[in-house]
XYZ file of C-alpha atoms in Angstrom:
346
model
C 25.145 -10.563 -51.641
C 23.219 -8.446 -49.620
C 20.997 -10.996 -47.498
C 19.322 -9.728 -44.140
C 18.172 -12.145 -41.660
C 16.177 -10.640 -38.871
C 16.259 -13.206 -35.455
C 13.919 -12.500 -33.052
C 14.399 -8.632 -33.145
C 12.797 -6.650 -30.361
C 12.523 -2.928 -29.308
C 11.050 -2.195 -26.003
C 11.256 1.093 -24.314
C 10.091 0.010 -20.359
C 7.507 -1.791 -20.455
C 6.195 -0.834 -24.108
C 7.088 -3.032 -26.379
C 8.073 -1.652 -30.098
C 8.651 -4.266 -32.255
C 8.119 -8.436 -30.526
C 10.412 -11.391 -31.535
C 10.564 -10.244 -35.433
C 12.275 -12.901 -37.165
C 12.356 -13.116 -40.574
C 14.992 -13.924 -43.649
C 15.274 -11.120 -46.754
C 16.746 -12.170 -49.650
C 19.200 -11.077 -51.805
C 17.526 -8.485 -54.400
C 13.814 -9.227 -53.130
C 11.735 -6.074 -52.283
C 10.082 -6.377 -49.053
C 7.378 -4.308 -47.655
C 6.355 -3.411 -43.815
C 2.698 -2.551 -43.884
C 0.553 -1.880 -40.992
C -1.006 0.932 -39.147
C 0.779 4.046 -37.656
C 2.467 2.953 -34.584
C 2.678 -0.785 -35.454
C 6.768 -1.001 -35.001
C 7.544 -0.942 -39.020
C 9.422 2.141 -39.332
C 11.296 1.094 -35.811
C 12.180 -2.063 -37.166
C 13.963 -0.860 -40.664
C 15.563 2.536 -37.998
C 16.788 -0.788 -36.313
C 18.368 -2.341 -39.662
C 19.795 0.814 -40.441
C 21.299 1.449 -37.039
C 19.352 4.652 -35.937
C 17.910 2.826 -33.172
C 19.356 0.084 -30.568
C 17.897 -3.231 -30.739
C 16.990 -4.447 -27.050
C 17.081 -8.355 -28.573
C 17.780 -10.223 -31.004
C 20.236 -10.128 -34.418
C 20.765 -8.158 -37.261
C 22.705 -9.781 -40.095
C 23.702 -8.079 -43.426
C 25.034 -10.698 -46.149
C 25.962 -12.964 -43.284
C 27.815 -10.100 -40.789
C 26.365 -8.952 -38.048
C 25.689 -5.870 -37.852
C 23.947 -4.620 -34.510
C 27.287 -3.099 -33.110
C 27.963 -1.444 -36.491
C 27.194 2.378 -36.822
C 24.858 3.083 -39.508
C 27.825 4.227 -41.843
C 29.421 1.052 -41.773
C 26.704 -0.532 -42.606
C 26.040 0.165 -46.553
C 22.367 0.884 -46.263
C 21.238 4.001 -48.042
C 18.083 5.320 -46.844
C 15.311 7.203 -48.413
C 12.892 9.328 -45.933
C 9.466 10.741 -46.006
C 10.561 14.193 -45.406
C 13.141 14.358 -48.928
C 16.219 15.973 -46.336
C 17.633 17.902 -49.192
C 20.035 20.735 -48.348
C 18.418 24.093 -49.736
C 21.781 25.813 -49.926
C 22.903 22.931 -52.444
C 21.532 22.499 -56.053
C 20.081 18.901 -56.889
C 23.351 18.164 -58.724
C 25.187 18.997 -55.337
C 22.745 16.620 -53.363
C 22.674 13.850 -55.425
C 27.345 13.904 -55.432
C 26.920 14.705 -51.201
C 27.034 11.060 -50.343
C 30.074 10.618 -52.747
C 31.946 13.461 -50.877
C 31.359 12.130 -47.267
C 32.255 8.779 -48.430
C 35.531 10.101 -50.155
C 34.875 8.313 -53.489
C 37.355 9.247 -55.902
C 36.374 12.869 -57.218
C 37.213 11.283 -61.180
C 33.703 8.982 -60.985
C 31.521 11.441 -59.421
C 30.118 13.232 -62.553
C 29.408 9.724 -64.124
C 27.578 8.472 -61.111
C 25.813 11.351 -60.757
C 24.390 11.653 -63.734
C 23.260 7.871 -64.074
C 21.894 8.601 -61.036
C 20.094 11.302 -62.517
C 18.689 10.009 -65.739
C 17.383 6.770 -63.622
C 14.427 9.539 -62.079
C 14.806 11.830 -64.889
C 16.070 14.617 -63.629
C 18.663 15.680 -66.132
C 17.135 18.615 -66.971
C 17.168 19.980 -63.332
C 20.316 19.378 -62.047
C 21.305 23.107 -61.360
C 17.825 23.784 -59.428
C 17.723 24.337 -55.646
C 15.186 21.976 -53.906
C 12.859 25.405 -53.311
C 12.698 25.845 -57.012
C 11.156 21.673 -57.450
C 8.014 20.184 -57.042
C 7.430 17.610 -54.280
C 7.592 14.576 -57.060
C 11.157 15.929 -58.379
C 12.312 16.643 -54.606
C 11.399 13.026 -53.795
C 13.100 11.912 -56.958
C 16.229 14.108 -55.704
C 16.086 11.988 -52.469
C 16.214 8.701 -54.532
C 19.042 9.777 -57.418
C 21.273 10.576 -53.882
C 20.280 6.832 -52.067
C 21.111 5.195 -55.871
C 24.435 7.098 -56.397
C 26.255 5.400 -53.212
C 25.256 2.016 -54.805
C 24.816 0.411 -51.302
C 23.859 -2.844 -50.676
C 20.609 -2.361 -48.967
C 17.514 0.359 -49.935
C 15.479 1.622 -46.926
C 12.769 3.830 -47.792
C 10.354 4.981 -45.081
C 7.047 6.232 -46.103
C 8.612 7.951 -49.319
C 5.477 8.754 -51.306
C 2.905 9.630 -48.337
C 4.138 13.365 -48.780
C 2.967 13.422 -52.634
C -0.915 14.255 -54.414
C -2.511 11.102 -55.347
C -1.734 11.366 -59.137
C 2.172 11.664 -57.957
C 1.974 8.951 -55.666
C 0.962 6.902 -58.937
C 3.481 8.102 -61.320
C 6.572 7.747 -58.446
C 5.304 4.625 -57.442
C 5.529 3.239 -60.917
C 9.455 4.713 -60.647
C 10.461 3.301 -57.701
C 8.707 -0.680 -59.376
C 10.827 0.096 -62.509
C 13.962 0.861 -60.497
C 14.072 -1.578 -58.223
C 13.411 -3.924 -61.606
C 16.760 -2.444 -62.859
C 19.337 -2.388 -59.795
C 18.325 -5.649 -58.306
C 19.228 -4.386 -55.328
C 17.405 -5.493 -51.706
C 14.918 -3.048 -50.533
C 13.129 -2.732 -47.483
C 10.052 -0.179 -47.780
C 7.560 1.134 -45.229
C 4.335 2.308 -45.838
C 0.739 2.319 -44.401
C -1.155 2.428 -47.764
C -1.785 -1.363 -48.814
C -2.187 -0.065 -52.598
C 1.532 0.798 -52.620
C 2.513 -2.446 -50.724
C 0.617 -4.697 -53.079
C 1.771 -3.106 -56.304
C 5.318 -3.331 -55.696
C 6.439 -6.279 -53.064
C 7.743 -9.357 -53.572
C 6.439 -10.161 -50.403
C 4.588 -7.803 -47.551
C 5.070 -8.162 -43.710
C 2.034 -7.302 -42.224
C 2.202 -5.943 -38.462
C -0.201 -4.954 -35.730
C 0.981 -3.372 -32.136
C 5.050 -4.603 -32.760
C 3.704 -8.716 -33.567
C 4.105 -9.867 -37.261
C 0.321 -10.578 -38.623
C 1.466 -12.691 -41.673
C 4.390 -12.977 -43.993
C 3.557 -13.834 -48.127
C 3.161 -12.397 -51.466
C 0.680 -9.692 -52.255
C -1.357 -12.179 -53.785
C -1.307 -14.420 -50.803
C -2.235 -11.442 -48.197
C -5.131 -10.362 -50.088
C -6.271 -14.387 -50.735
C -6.209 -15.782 -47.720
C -5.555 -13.361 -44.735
C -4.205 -15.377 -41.453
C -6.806 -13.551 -39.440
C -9.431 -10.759 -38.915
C -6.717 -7.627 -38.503
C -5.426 -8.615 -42.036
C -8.617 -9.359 -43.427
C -9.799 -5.929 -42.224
C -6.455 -3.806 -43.139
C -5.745 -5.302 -46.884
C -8.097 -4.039 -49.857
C -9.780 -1.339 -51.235
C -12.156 -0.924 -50.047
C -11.394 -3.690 -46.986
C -13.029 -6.933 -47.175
C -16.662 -7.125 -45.212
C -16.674 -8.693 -41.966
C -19.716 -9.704 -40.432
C -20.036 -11.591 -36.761
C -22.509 -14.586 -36.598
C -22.773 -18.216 -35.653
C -22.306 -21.143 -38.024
C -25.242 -24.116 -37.533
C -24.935 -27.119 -40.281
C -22.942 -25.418 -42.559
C -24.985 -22.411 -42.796
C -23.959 -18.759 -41.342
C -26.422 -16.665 -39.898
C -26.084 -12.956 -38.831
C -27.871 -9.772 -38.465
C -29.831 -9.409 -41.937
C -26.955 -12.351 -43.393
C -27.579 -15.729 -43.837
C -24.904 -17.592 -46.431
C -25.071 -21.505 -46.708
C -23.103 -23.484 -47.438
C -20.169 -22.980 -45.249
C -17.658 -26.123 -44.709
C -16.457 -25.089 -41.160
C -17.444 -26.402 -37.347
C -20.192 -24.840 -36.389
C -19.879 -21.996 -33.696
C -19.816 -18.137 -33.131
C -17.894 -16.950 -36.333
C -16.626 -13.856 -38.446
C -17.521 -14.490 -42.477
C -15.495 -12.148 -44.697
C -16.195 -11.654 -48.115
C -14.911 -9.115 -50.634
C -17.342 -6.589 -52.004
C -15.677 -7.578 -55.668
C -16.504 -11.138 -55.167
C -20.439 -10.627 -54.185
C -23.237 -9.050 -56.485
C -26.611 -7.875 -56.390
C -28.988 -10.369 -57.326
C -30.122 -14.357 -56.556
C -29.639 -15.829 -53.897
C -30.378 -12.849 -51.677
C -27.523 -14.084 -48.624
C -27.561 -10.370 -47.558
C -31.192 -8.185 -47.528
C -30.875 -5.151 -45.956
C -31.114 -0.994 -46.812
C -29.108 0.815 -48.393
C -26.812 3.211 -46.771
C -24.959 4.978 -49.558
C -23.837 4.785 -53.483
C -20.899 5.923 -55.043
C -19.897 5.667 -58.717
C -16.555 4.399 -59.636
C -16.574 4.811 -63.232
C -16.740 1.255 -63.516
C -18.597 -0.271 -61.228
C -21.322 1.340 -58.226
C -20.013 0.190 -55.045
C -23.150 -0.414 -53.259
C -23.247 0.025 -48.929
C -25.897 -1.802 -46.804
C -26.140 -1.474 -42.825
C -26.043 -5.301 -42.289
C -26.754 -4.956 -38.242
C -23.953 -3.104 -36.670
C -21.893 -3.816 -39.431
C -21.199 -2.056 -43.222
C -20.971 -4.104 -45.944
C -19.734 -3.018 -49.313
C -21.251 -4.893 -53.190
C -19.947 -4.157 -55.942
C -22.894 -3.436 -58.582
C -22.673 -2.577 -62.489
C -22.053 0.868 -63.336
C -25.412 1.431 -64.258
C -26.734 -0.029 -61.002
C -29.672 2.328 -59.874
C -31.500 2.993 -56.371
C -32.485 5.575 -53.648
C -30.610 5.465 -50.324
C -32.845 3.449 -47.975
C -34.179 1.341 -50.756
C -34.262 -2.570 -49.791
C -30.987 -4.053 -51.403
C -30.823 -7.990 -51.790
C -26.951 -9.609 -52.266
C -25.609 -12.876 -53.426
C -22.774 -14.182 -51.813
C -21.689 -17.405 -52.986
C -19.838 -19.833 -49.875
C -17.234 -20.279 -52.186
C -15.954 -16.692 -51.561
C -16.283 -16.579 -48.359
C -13.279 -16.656 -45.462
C -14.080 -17.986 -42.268
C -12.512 -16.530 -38.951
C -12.706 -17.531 -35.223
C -14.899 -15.054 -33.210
C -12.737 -15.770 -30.127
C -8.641 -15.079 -31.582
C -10.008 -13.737 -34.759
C -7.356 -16.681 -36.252
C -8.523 -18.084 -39.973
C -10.286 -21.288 -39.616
């Protein structure tokens, strides 16, 4: 059982603080992802778990042991980096069995492993290329046969698509879902891009500036964001954010005005999701337009609403001219109400 429990883990370096009080429980076989913008303490926080860097609080706790005084070879994580860290002098064959050689695992399993290992990324047929002779996809894929070959307890992966073209990031991405499916083994995974955390988490841990934002599944995250940061961060394109003041149930803002509303009145942020609001009656939003871009299946549709941008999804045969007057409906119902003071959802 390879359980990690997280109590009130904190990195400080002076008087910067890294990663604040993170306490959370992982559980056995879930995939967990640490989203957030560069800097925000998630790749310090798994370098923690995996013992490249000293906690200055709290405990670590593998399947019930803990683990803080533990160097990171004793502690059965395998970990899966951004930069591949293949040896060029070794063929992928070679890199994939190095872990099995430093470990001293009986030389009679090796080939078997290996080549599990292997066919899991499908890369039998490349086995006696060098890492120079591979493409970044198969390199990465080389850096994931090696982590699956030790069979450890724990996967960390930090950042492990972000060096790949989009259309690889898709087609490794699916990988990784489907092998995680298969070994049931717990995985932690880092990564900036919400897109990859929402496609393959169980649940996401959200963080801003070391603090944990929220804790839930995808579905939760992008449904009901605990405040304005992850509101703002989670989406594609983000959801719309607009600062105003609530009177009688009814929001007003620059060019905005969406009745309706059941919250207190007072100064407010609305959100609403450009997928959720259409051109059209009702007209809560009137203002120019500031670009269009085709999608294929939709026109996402950009107004200047005051100092703020605010994205509609329109039809794919939507037509207009920049600068053209462009009137929105945006039903109450979809709308998420935030407090204009601790940006905290009402």
């Amino acid at each position: 059982m390879a359980e990690i429990q997280l109590r009130n883990l904190s990195k400080r370096w002076g008087s910067f603080v890294g990663v604040d009080n993170f306490d959370l429980t992982i559980a056995d076989r879930e995939f967990l992802v640490l989203l957030g913008p560069s800097g925000c303490g998630k790749t310090t926080t798994m370098r923690m778990i995996a013992g490249l860097e000293q906690a200055t609080g709290g405990d670590i706790l593998i399947g019930g042991k803990r683990v803080n005084d533990l160097d990171p070879k004793d502690r059965d994580v395998a970990m899966v980096f951004q930069s591949y860290a293949l040896y060029p002098n070794l063929d992928v064959y070679e890199n994939i069995r190095f872990p099995l050689k430093v470990r001293r695992i009986d030389p009679a399993t090796h080939r078997d492993r290996v080549m599990r290992a292997a066919e899991m990324v499908e890369l039998t047929d490349f086995l006696h290329r060098r890492p120079a002779e591979l493409s970044g996809g198969q390199r990465q894929r080389v850096a994931l046969a090696r982590a699956i070959v030790r069979q450890p307890n724990v996967f960390l992966m930090d950042e492990p698509l972000s060096n790949l073209d989009a259309k690889l990031r898709v087609s490794t991405r699916a990988q990784i879902k489907n092998l995680s499916h298969e070994l049931k083994v717990t995985t932690i995974y880092v990564t900036h891009d919400q897109i990859e955390a929402m496609t393959l988490a169980d649940r996401v841990v959200v963080m801003n500036k070391g603090v944990v934002q929220q804790v839930g599944t995808p579905t939760d995250i992008y449904d009901r964001p605990a405040n304005v940061f992850v509101a703002g961060f989670i989406g594609s394109p983000a959801m719309n954010l607009m600062e105003g003041e609530i009177r009688g149930g009814v929001f007003e803002g620059a060019r905005v005005r969406v009745p309706g509303l059941s919250a207190p009145d007072g100064r407010a942020v609305l959100g609403f999701r450009a997928e959720d609001a259409g051109p059209g009656a009702g007209s809560e939003i009137t203002a120019p337009i500031y670009t269009l871009e085709l999608l294929g299946d939709s026109t996402m549709v950009t107004v200047r609403a005051g100092g703020a941008l605010v994205s509609v999804k329109a039809p794919k045969d939507f037509r207009a001219e920049i600068g053209e007057s462009f009137s929105a409906h945006v039903p109450a119902s979809i709308c998420h109400v935030f407090d204009a003071a601790t940006g905290a959802r009402r």
